[in-house]
mmCIF file of C-alpha atoms and ligand atoms in Angstrom:
data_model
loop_
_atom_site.group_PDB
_atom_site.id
_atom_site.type_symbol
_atom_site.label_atom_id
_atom_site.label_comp_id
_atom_site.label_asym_id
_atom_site.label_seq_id
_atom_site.Cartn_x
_atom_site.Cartn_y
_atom_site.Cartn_z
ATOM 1 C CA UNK A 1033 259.336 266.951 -154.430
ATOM 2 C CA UNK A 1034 260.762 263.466 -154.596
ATOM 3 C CA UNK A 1035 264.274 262.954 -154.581
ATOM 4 C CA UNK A 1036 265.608 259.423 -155.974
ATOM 5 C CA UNK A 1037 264.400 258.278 -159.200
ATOM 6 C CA UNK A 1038 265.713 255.475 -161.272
ATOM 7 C CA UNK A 1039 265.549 257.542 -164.405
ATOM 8 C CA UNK A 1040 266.904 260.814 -165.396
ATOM 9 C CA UNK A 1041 265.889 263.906 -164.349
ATOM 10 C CA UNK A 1042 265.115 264.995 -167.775
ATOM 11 C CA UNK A 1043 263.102 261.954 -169.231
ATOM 12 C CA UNK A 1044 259.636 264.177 -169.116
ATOM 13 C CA UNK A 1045 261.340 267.459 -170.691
ATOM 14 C CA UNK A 1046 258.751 268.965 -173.057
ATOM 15 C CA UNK A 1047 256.397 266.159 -172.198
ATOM 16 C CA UNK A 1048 252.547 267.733 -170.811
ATOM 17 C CA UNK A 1049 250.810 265.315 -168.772
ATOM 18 C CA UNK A 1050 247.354 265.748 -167.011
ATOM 19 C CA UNK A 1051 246.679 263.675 -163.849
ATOM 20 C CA UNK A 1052 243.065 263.473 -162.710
ATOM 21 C CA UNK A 1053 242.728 263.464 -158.807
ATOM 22 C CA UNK A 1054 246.367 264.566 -158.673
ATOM 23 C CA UNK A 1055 245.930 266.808 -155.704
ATOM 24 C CA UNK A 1056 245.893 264.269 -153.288
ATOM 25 C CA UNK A 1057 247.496 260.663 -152.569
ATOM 26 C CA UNK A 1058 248.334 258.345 -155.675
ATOM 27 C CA UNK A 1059 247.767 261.353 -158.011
ATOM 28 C CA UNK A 1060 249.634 263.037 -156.089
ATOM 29 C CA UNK A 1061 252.645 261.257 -156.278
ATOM 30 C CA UNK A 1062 252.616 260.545 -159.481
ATOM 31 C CA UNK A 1063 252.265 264.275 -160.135
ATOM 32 C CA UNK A 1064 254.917 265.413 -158.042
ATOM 33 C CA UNK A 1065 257.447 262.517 -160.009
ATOM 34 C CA UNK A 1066 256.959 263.132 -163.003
ATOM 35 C CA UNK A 1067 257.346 266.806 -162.366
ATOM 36 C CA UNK A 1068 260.744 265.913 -160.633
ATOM 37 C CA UNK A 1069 261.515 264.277 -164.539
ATOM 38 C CA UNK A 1070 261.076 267.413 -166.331
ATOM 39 C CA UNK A 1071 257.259 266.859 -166.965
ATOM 40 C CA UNK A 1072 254.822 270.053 -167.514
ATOM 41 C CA UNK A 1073 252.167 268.575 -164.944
ATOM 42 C CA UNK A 1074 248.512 269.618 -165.173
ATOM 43 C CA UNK A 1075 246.496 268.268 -162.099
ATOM 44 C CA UNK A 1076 242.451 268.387 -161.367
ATOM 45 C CA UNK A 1077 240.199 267.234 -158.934
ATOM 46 C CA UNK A 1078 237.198 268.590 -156.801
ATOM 47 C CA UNK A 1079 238.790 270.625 -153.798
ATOM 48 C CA UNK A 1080 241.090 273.372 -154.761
ATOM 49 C CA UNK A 1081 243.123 273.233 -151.777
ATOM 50 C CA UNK A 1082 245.261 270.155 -152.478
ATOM 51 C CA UNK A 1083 245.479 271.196 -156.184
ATOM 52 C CA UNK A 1084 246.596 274.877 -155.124
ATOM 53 C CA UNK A 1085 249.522 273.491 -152.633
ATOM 54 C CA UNK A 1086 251.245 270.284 -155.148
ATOM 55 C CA UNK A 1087 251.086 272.981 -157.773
ATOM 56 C CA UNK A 1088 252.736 275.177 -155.436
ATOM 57 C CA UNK A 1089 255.255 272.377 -154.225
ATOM 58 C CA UNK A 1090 256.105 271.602 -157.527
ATOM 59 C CA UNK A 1091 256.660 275.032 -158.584
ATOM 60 C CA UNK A 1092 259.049 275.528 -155.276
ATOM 61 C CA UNK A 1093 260.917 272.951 -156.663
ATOM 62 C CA UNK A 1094 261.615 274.726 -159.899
ATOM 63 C CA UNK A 1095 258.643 272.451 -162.210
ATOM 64 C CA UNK A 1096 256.000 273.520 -164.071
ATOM 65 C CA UNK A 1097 252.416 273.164 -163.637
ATOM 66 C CA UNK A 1098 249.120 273.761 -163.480
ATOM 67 C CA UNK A 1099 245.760 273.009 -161.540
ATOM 68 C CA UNK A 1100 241.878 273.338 -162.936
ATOM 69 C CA UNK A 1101 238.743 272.296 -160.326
ATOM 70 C CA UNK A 1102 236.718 269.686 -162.208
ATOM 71 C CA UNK A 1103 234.967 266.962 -161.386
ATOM 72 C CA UNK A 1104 235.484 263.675 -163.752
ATOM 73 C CA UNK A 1105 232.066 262.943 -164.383
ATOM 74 C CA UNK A 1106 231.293 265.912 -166.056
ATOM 75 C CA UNK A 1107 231.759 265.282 -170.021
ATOM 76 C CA UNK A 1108 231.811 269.335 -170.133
ATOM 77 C CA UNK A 1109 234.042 269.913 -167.371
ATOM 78 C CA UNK A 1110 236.742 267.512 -168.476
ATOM 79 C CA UNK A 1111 236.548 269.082 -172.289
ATOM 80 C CA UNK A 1112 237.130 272.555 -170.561
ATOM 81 C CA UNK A 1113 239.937 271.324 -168.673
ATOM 82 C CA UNK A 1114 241.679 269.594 -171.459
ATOM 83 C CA UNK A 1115 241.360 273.210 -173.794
ATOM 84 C CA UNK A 1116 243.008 275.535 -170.754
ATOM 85 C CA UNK A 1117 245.700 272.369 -170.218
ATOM 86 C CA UNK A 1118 246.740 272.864 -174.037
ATOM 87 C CA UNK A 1119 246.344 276.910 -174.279
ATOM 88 C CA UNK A 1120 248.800 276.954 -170.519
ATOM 89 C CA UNK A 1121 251.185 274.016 -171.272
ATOM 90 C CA UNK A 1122 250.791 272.793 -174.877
ATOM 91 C CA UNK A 1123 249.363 269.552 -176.167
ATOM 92 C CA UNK A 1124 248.684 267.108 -173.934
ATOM 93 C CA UNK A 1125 251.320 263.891 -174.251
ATOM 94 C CA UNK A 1126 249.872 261.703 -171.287
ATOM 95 C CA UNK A 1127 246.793 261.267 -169.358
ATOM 96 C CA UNK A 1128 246.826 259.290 -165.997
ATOM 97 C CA UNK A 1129 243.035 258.483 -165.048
ATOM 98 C CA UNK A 1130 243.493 258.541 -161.470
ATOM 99 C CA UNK A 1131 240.480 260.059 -159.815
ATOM 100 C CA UNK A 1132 238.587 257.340 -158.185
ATOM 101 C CA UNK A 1133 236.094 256.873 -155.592
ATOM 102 C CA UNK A 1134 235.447 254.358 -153.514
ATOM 103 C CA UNK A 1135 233.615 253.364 -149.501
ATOM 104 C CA UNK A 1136 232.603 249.952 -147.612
ATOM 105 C CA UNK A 1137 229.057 249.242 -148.341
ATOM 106 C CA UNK A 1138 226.817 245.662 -148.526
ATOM 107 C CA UNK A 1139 225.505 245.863 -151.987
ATOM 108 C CA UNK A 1140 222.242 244.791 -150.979
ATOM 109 C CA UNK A 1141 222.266 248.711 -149.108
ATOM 110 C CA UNK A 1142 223.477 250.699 -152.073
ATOM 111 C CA UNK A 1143 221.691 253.332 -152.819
ATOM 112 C CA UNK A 1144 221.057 254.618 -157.191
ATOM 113 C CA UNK A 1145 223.247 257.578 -156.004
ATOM 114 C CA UNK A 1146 225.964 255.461 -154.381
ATOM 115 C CA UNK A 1147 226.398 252.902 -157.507
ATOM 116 C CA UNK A 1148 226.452 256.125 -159.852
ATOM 117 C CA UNK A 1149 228.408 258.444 -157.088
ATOM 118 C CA UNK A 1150 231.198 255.494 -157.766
ATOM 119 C CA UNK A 1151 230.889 254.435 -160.878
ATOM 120 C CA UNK A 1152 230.440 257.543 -162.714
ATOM 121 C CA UNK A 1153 233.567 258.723 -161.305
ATOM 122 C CA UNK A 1154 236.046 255.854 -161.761
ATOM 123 C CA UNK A 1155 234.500 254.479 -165.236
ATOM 124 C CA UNK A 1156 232.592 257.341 -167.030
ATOM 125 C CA UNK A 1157 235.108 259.659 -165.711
ATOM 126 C CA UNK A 1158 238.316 257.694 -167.139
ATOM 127 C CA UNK A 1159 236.545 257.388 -170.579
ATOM 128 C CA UNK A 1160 235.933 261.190 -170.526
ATOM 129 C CA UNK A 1161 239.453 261.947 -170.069
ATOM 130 C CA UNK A 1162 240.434 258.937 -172.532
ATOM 131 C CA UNK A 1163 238.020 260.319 -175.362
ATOM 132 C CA UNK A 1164 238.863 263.933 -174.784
ATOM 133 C CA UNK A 1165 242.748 263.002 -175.077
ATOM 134 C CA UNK A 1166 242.417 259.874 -177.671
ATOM 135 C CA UNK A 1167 240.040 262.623 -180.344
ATOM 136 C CA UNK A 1168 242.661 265.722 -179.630
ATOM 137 C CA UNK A 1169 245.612 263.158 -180.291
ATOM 138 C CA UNK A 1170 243.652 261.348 -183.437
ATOM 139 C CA UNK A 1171 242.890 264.316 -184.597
ATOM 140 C CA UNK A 1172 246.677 266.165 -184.622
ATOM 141 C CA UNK A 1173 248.153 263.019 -185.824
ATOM 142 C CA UNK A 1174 250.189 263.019 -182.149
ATOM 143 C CA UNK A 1175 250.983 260.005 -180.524
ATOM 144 C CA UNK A 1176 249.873 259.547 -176.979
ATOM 145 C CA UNK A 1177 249.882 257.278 -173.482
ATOM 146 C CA UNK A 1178 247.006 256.968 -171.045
ATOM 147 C CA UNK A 1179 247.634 255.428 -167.495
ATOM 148 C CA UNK A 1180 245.070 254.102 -165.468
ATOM 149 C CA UNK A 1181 245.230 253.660 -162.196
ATOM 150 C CA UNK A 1182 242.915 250.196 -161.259
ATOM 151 C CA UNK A 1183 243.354 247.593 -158.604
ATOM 152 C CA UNK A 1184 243.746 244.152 -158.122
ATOM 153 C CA UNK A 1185 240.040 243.430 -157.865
ATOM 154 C CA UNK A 1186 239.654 244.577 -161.031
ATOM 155 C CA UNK A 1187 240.102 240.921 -162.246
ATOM 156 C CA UNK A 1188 238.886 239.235 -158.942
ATOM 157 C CA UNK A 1189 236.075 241.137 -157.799
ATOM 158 C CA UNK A 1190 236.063 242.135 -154.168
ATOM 159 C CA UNK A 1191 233.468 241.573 -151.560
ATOM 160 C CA UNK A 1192 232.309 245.085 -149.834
ATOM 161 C CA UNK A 1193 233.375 247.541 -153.044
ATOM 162 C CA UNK A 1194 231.011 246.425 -155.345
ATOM 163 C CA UNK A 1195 230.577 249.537 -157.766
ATOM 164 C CA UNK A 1196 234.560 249.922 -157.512
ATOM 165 C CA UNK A 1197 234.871 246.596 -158.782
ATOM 166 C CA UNK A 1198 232.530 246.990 -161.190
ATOM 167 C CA UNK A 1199 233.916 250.543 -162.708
ATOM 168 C CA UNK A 1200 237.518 248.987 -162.143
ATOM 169 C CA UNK A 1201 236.996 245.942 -164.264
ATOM 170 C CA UNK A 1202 235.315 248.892 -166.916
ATOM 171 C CA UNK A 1203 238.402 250.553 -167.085
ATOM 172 C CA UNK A 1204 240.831 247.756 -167.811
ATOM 173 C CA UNK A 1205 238.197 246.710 -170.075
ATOM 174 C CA UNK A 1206 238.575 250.067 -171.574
ATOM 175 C CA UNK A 1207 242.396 249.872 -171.805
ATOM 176 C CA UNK A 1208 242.785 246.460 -173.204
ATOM 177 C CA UNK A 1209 240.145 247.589 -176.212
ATOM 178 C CA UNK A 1210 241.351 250.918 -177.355
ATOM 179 C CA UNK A 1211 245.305 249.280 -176.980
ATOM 180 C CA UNK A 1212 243.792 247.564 -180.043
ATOM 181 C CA UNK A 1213 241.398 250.142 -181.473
ATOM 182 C CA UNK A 1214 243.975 253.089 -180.863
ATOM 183 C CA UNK A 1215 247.331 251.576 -181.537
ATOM 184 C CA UNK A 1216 247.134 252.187 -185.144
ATOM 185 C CA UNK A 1217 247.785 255.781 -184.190
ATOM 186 C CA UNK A 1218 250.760 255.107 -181.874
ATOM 187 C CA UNK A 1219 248.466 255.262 -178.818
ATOM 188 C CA UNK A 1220 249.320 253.457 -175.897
ATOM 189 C CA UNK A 1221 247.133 252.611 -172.880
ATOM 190 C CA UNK A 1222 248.404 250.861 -169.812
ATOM 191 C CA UNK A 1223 246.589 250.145 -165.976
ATOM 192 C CA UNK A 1224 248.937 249.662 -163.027
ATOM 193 C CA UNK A 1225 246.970 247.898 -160.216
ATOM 194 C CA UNK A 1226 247.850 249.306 -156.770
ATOM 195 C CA UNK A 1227 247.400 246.946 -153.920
ATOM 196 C CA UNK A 1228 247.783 248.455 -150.317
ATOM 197 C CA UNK A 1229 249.053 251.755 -150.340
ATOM 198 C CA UNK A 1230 247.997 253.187 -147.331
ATOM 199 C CA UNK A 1231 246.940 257.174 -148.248
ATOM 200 C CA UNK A 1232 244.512 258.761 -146.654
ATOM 201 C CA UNK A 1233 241.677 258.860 -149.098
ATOM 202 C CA UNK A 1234 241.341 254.978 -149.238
ATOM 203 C CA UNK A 1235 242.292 254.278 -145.840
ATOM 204 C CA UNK A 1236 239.325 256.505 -144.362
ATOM 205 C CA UNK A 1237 236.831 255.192 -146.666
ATOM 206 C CA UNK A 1238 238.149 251.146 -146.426
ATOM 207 C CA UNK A 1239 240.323 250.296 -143.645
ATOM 208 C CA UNK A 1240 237.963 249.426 -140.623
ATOM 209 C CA UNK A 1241 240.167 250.214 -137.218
ATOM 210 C CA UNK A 1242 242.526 247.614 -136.013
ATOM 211 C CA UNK A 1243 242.705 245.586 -139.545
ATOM 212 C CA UNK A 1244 245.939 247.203 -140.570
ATOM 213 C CA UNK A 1245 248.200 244.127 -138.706
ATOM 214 C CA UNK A 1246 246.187 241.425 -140.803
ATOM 215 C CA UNK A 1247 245.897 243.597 -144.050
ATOM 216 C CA UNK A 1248 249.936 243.307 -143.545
ATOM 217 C CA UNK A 1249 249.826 239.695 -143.193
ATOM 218 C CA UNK A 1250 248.214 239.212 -146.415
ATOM 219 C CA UNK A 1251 251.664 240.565 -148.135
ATOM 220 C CA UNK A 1252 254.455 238.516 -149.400
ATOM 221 C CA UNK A 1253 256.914 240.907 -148.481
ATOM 222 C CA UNK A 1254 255.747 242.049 -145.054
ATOM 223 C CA UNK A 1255 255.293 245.852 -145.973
ATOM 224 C CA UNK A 1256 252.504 248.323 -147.004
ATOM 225 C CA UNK A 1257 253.719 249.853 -150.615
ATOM 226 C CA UNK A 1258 255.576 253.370 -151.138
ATOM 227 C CA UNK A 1259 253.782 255.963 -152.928
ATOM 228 C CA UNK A 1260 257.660 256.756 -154.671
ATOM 229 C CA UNK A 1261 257.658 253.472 -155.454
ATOM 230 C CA UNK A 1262 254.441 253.533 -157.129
ATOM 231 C CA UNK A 1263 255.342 256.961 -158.935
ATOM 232 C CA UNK A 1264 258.601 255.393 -160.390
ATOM 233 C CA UNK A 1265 256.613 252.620 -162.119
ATOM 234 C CA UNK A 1266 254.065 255.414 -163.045
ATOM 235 C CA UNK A 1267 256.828 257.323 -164.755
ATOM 236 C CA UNK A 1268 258.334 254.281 -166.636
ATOM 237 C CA UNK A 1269 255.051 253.634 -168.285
ATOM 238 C CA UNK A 1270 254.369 257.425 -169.050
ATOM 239 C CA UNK A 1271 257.396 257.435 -170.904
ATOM 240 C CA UNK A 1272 259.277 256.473 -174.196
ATOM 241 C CA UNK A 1273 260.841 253.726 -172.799
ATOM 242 C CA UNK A 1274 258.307 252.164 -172.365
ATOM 243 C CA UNK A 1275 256.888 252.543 -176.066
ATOM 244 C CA UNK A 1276 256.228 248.879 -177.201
ATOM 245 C CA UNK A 1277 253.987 247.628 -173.820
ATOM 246 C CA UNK A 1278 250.114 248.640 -174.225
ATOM 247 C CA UNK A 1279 246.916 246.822 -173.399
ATOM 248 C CA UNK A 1280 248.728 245.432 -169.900
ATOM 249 C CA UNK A 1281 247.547 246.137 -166.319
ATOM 250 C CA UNK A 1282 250.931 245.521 -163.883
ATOM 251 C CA UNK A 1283 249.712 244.770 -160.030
ATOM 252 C CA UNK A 1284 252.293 246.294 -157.781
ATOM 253 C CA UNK A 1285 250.872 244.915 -154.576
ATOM 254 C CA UNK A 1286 254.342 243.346 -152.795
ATOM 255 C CA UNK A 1287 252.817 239.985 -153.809
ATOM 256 C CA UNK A 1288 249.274 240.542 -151.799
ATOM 257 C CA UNK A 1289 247.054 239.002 -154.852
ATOM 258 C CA UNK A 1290 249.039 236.081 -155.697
ATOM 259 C CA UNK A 1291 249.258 235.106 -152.132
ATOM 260 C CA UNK A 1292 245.823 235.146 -151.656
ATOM 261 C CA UNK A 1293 245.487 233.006 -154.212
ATOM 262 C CA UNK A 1294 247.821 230.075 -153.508
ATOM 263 C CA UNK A 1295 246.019 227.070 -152.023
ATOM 264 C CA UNK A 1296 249.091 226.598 -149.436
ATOM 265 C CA UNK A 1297 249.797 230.290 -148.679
ATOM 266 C CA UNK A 1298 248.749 230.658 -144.806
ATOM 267 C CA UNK A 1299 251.845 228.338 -144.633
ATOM 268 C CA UNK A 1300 254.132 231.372 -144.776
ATOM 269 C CA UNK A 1301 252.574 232.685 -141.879
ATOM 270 C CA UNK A 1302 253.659 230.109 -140.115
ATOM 271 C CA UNK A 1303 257.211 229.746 -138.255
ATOM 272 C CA UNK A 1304 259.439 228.392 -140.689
ATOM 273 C CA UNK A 1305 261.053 225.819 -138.335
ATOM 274 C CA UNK A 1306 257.118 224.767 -137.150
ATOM 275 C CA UNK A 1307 256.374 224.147 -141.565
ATOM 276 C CA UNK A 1308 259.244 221.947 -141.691
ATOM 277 C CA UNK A 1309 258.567 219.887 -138.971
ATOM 278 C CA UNK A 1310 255.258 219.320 -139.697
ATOM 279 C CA UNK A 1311 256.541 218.678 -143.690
ATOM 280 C CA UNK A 1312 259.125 216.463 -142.030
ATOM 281 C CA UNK A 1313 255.733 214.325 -139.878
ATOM 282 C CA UNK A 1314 254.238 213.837 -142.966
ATOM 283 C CA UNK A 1315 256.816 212.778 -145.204
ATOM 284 C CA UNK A 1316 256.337 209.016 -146.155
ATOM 285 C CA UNK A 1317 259.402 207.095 -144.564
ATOM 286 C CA UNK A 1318 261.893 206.437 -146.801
ATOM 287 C CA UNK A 1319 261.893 203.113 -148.673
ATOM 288 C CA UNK A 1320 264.164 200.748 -147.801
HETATM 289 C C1 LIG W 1723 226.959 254.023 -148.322
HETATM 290 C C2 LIG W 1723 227.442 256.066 -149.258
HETATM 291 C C3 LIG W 1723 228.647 256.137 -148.534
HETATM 292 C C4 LIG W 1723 228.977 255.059 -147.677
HETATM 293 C C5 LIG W 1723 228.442 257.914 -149.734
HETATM 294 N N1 LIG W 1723 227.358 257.188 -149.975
HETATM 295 N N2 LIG W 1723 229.263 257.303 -148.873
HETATM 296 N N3 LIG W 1723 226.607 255.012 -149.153
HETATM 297 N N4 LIG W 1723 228.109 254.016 -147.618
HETATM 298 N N5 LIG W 1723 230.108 255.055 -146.961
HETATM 299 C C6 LIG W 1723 226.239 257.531 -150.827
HETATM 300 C C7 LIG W 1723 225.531 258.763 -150.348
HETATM 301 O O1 LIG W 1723 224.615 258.464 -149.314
HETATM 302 C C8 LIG W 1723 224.814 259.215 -151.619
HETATM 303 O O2 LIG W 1723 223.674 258.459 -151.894
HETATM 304 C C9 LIG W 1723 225.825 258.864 -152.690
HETATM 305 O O3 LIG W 1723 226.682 257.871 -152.132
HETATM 306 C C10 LIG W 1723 226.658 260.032 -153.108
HETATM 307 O O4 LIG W 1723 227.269 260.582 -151.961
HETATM 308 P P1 LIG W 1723 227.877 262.036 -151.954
HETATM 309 O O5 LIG W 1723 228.666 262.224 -150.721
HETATM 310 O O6 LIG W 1723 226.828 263.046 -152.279
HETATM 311 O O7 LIG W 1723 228.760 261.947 -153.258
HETATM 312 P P2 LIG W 1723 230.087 262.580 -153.650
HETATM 313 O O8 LIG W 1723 230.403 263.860 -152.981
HETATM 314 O O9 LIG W 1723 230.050 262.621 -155.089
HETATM 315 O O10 LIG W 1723 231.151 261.522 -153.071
HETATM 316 C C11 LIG W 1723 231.662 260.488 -153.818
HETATM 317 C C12 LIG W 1723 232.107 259.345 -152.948
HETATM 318 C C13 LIG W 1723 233.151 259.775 -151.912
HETATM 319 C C14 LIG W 1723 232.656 258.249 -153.844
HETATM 320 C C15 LIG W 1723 230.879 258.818 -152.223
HETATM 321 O O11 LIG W 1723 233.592 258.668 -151.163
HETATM 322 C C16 LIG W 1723 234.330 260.451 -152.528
HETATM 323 O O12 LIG W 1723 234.281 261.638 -152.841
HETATM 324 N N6 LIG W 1723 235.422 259.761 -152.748
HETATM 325 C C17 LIG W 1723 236.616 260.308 -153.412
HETATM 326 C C18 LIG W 1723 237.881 259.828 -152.811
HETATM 327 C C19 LIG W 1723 237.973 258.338 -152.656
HETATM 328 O O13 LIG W 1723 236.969 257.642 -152.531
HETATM 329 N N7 LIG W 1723 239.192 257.812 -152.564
HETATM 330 C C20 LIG W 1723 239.402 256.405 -152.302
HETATM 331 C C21 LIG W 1723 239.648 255.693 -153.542
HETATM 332 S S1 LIG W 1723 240.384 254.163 -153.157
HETATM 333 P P3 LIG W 1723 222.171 258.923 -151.505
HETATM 334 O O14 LIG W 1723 221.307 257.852 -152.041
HETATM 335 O O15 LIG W 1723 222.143 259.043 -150.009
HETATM 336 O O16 LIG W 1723 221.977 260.256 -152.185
HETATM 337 C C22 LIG W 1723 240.167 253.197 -154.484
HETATM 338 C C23 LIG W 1723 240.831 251.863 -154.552
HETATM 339 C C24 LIG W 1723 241.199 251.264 -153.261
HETATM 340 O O17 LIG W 1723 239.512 253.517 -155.371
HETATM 341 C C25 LIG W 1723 241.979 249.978 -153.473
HETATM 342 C C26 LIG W 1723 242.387 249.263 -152.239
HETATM 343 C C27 LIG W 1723 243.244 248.047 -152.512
#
């Protein structure tokens, strides 16, 4: 269980919140937060294992919650595991489509089963879990949040990922449409773009050995992200305080996207003292 939070350890009391690949990594930190703040957590994902022992760490910790097998791109699955989430905890309040997956492939080599293997879980899997919450919520006259978790490429496109880019972009797609469609009923839905967080899921599948120094230089502030640190803005836009931001996607990457954008960037990976001189060579001499 986490222990610092910005926020109150009771900000998620009463509050039932169902994170999709929370077993593992991202989802799993987000789990184990917002079960620190109170939260009644219900986790799924495809290996029982990780799902058995963050239930089991959260419950050590004195929270509540709850674990179902399921995989995402199963329309059937997901409405079974959204009927034993409300009979065990209550009605859902949040959703946080998390699940994703994701490998290094040239798209020229994809197989039908690799695009769909992808796709189907990241896009069809977070409009499964949207629909199944945004009907039960519609439908009870209950107000509700949905959480996305995308990425930075999402907006860019990324060489390599293809189908993860594709599915990505799907989502926030999917988030800035039903902000609109859905807000009439006091529905919110947010993405939060993690750049590099380092957990083991993503760096198996996309780090190729001996990258990690230059995948390091590529961020402003010098440092791969925390998983808390990811979990606390999680939490802040789960919750009420949040209640007047929808439709946004918030990049949390230390700075990684914007730098790669900025025509004058590699700069900053020079020495300081070595930019100015050269700034200093090409300055115009001063008029007299
Ligand atoms: C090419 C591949 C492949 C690879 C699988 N396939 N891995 N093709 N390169 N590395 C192909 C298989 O050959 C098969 O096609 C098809 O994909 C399905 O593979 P399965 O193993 O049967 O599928 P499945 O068990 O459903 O696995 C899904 C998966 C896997 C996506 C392929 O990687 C997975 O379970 N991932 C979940 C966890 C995960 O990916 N986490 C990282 C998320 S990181 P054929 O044609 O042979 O049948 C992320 C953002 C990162 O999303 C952001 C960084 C900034």
């Amino acid at each position: 269980m986490t222990a610092r939070s910005t926020f109150s350890p009771d900000l998620f009391d009463g509050k039932v919140v169902l994170v999709t690949g929370g077993g593992t990594g991202l989802g799993q930190a987000i789990a184990l937060k917002l079960a620190a703040l109170g939260a009644k957590v219900a986790i799924t994902g495809r290996r029982v294992e990780p799902l058995q022992e963050t239930v089991a760490a959260i419950e050590a910790a004195g929270g509540r919650a709850m674990w179902r097998s399921a995989d995402v791109r199963d329309p059937s699955a997901i409405e079974a595991l959204f009927d034993a989430v409300e009979a065990e905890l209550g009605p859902i309040d949040g959703l946080v489509n998390n699940a994703a997956g994701n490998f290094l492939a040239c798209a020229e080599d994809l197989s039908d089963n690799a695009f769909d293997a992808v796709v189907k879980t990241v896009m069809y899997g977070s409009f499964y879990g949207t629909r199944a919450a945004g009907r039960r919520w519609i439908a009870a006259g209950r107000k509700g949040v949905v959480l996305s978790i995308v990425v930075p490429y999402a907006t860019s496109g990324s060489a390599f990922v293809l189908p993860s880019a594709m599915a990505k972009a799907g989502v926030l797609a999917m988030t800035r449409s039903l902000a609109v469609e859905w807000g009439l009923y006091g529905i919110r839905l947010n993405a939060l773009s993690p750049g590099p967080f380092p957990t083991k899921g993503a760096t198996d599948r996309l780090m190729i050995p001996g990258v990690a120094e230059a995948a390091l230089q590529r961020v402003p502030l010098g440092r791969f992200g925390d998983p808390e640190e990811l979990a606390e803005l999680a939490a802040f836009l789960l919750c009420d305080a949040s209640g007047y931001l929808t439709g946004q996607d918030i990049v949390l990457d230390g700075g990684e996207a914007i730098k790669g954008a900025g025509t004058f960037s590699a700069y900053t990976d020079m020495p300081r003292d070595q930019v100015k001189a050269m700034m200093a060579m090409m300055r115009p001499p001063k008029k007299a």
